[in-house]
Short mmCIF file of C-alpha atoms and ligand atoms in Angstrom, two decimals:
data_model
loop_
_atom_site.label_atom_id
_atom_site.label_comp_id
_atom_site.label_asym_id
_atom_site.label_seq_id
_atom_site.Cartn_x
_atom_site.Cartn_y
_atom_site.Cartn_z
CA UNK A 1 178.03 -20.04 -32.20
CA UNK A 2 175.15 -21.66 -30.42
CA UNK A 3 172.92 -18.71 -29.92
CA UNK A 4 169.20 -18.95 -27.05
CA UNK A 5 166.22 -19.13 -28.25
CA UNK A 6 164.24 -15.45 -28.79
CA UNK A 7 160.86 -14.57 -26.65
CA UNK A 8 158.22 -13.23 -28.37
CA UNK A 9 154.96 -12.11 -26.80
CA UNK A 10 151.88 -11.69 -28.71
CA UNK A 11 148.90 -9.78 -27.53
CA UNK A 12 146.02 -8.49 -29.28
CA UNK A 13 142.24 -8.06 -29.47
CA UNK A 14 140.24 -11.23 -29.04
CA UNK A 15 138.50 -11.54 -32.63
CA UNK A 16 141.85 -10.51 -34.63
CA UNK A 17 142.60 -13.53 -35.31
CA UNK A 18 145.81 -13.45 -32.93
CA UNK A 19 145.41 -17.31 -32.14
CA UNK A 20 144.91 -18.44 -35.75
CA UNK A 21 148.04 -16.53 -36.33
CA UNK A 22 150.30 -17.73 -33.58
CA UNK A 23 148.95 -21.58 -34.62
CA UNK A 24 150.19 -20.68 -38.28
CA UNK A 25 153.38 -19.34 -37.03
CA UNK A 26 154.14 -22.39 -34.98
CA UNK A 27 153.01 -24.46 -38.07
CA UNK A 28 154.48 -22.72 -40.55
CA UNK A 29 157.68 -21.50 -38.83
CA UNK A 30 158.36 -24.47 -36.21
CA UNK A 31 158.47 -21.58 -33.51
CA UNK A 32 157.35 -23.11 -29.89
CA UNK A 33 154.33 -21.97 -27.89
CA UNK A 34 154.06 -22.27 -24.32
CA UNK A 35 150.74 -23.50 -22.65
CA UNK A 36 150.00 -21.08 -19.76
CA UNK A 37 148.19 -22.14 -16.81
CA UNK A 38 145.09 -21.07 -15.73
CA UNK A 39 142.55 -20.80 -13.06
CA UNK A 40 139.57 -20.21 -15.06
CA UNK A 41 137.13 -23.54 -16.42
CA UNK A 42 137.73 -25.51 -19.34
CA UNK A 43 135.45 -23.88 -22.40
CA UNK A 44 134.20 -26.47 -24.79
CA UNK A 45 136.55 -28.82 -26.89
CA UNK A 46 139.49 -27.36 -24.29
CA UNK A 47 142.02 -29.86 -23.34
CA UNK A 48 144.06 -29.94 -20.29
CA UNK A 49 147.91 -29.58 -21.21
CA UNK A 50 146.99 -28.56 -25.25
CA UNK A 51 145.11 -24.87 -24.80
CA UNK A 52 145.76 -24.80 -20.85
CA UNK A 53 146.69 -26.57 -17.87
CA UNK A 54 144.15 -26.10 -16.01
CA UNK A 55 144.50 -25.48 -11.84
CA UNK A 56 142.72 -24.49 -9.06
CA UNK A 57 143.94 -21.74 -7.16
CA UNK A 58 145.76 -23.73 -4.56
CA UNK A 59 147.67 -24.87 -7.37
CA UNK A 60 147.73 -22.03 -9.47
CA UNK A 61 149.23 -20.23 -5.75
CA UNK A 62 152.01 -23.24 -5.28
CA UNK A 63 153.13 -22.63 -8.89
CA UNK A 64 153.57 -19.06 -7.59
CA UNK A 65 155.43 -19.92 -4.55
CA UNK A 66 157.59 -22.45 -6.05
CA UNK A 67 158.52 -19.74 -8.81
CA UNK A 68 157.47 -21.92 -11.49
CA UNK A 69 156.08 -19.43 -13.45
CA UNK A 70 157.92 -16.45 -15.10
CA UNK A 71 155.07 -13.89 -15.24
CA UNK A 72 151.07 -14.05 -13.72
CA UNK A 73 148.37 -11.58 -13.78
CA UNK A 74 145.02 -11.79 -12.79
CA UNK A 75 142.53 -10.92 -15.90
CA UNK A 76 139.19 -10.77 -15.11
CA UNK A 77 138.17 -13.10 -12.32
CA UNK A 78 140.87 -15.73 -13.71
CA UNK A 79 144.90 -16.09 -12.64
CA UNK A 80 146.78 -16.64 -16.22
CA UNK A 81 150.35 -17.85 -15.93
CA UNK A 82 153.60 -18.51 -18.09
CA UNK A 83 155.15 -21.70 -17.04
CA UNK A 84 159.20 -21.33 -16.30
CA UNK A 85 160.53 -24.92 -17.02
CA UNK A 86 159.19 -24.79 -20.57
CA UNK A 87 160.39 -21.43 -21.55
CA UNK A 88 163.51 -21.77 -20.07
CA UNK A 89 164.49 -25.36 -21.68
CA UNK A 90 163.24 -24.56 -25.14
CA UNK A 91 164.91 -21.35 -25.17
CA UNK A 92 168.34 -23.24 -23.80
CA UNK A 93 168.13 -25.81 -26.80
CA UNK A 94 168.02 -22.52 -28.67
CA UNK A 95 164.63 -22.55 -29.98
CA UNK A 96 162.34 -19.43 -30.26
CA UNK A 97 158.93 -19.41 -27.84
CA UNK A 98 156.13 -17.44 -28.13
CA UNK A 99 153.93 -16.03 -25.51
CA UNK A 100 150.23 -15.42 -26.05
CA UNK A 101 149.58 -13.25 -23.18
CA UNK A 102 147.81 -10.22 -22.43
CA UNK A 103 149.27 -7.14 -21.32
CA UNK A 104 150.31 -6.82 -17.56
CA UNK A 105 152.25 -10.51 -18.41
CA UNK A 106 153.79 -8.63 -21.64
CA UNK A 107 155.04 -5.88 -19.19
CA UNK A 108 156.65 -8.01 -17.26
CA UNK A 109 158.42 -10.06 -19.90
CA UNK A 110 160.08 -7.08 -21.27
CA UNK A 111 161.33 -6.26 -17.80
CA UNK A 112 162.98 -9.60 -17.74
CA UNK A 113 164.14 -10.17 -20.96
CA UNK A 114 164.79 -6.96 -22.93
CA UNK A 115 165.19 -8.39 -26.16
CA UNK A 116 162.28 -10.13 -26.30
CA UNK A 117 159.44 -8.60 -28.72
CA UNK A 118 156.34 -7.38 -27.37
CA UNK A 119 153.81 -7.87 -30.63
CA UNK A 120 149.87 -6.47 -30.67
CA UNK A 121 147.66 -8.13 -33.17
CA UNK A 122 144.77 -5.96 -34.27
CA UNK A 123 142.01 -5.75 -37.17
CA UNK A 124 141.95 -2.94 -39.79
CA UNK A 125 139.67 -1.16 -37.53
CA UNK A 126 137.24 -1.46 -34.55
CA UNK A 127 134.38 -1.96 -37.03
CA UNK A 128 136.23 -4.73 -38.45
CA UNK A 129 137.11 -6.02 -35.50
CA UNK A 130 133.23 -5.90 -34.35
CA UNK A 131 131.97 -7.34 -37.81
CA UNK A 132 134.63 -10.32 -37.28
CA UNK A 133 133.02 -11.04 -33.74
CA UNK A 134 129.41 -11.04 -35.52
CA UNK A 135 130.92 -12.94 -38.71
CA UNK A 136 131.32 -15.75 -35.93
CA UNK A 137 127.90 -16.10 -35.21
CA UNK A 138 128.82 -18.40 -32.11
CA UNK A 139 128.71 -15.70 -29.66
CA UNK A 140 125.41 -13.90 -27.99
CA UNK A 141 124.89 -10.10 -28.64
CA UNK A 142 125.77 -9.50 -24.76
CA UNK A 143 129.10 -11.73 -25.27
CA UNK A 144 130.28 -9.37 -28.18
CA UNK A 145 129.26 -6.47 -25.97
CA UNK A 146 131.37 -7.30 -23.39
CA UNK A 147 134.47 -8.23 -25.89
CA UNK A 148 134.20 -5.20 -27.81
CA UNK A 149 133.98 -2.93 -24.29
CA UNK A 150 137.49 -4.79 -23.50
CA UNK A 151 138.50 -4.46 -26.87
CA UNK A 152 138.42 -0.42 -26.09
CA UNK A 153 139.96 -1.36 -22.98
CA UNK A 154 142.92 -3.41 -24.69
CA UNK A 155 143.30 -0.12 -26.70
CA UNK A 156 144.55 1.90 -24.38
CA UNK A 157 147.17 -0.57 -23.39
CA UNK A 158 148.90 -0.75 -27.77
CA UNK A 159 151.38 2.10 -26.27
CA UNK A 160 153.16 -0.53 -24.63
CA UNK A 161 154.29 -3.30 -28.00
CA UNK A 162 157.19 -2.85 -29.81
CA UNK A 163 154.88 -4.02 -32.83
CA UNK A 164 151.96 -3.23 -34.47
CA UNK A 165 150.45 -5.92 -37.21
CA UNK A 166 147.28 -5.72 -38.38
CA UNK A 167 145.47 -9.12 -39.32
CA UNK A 168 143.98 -7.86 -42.47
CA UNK A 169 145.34 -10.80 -44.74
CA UNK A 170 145.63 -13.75 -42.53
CA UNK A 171 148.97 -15.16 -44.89
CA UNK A 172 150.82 -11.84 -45.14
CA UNK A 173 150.31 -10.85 -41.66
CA UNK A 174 151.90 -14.43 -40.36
CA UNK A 175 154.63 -13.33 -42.74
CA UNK A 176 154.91 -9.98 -41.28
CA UNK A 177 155.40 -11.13 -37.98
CA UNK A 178 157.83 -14.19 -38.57
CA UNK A 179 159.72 -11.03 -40.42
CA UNK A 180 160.04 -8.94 -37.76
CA UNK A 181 160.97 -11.90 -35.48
CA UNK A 182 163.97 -12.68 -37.88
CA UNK A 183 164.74 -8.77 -37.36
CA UNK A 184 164.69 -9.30 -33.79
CA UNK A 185 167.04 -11.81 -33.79
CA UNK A 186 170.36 -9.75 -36.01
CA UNK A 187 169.87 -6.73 -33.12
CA UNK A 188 172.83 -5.65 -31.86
CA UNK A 189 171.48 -6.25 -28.21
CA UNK A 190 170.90 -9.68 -29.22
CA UNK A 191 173.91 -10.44 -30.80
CA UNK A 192 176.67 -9.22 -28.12
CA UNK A 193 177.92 -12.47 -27.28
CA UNK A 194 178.71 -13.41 -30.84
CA UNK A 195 180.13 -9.89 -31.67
CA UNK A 196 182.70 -10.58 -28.74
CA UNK A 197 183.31 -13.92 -29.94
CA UNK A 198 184.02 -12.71 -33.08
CA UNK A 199 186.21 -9.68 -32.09
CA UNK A 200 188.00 -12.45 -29.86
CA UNK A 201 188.83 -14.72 -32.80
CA UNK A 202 190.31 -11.83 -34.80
CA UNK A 203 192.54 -10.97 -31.89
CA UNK A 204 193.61 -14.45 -31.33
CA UNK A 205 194.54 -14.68 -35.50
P1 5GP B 301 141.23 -16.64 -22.46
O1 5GP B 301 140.54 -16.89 -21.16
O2 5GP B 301 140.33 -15.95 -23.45
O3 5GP B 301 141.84 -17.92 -23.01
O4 5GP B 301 142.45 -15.66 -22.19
C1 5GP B 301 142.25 -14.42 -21.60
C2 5GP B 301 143.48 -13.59 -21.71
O5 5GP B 301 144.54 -14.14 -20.94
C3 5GP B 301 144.03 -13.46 -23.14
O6 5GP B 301 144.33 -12.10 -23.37
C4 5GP B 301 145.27 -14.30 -23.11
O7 5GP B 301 146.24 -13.83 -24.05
C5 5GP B 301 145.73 -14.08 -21.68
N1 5GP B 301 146.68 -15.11 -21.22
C6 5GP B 301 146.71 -16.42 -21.53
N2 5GP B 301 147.72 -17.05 -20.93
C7 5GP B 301 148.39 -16.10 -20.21
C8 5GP B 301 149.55 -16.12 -19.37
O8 5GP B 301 150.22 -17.14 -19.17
N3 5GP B 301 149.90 -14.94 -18.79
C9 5GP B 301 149.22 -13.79 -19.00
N4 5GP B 301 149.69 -12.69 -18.40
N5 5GP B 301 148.14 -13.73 -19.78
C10 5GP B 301 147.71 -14.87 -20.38
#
């Protein structure tokens, strides 16, 4: 049977390496990732319609009111938005879409789609985590002040995933999660269409 196309969110600390893993997993795995919109600036080597689409708020607002996007949330001064059209077509053709989005979106998703999985990337531990952000060395001492105080922050909010994977070995934890994706997808939940559809055909024998 033709079965949709899975949601799965992925959150996790900035510095875990969440976005090398999601680009792996789409890579890798041939999953689909949606571009968000966004109301904050471009950063360096950003490109409209490939890490964002960028909008002002008048625009970001319309795609509100026009219920073109699935989930928002504002996260720190910025709006951050999951566009509907793409989500909705790619899981129709029956392809699996993930969701890089923090937590209030991740919330919301589950609300609306129950069977999607709610993932939170993390390091081995907050020292890791802080040695990672250093390891960089792009970022000022004040920027990795300010990550690691959200990073504490983001903490509070792990209650809420389904899934826990910790980005200790970049390969096995791409693995980890494409495995518990492929679990996702044989829940019962998941799979009541096609266990009436088979119950129906052994009637019908
Ligand atoms: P950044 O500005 O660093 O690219 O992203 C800031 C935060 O916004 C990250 O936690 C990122 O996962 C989240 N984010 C990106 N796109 C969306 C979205 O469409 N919806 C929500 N709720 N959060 C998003």
């Amino acid at each position: 049977m033709e079965k949709k196309g899975f949601l799965i969110v992925i959150s996790g600390f900035s510095g875990a390496g969440k976005g090398t893993v999601v680009k792996k997993l789409v890579e890798k795995h041939g999953y689909s990732l949606s571009v968000s919109a966004t109301t904050r600036a471009p950063r360096e080597g950003e490109v409209d319609g490939r890490e964002y689409y960028f909008k002002t708020e008048q625009e970001f607002q319309s795609l509100i009111d026009y219920n073109g996007l699935i989930e928002w949330a504002k996260y720190v001064e910025n709006y951050y938005g999951t566009p509907r059209k793409f989500v909705e077509e790619e899981m129709a053709a029956g392809r699996d879409v993930i969701l890089e989005i923090e937590v209030q979106g991740a919330m919301n998703i589950k609300e609306q789609y129950p069977d999607a999985v709610l993932l939170f990337v993390t390091a081995p531990s907050a020292d890791a985590l802080e040695a990672r952000l250093r390891g960089r060395g792009t970022e000022t001492d004040e920027v990795i002040a300010k990550r690691l105080k959200r990073a504490a922050e983001e903490s509070q909010d792990m209650n809420v995933y389904d899934y826990i994977v910790v980005n200790d070995d970049l390969d096995e934890c791409v693995e980890t999660v494409h495995s518990i994706i492929r679990a996702g997808k044989c829940k019962r939940s998941y799979n009541e269409d096609f266990i009436k559809e088979i119950q129906d055909e052994f009637k019908n024998r």
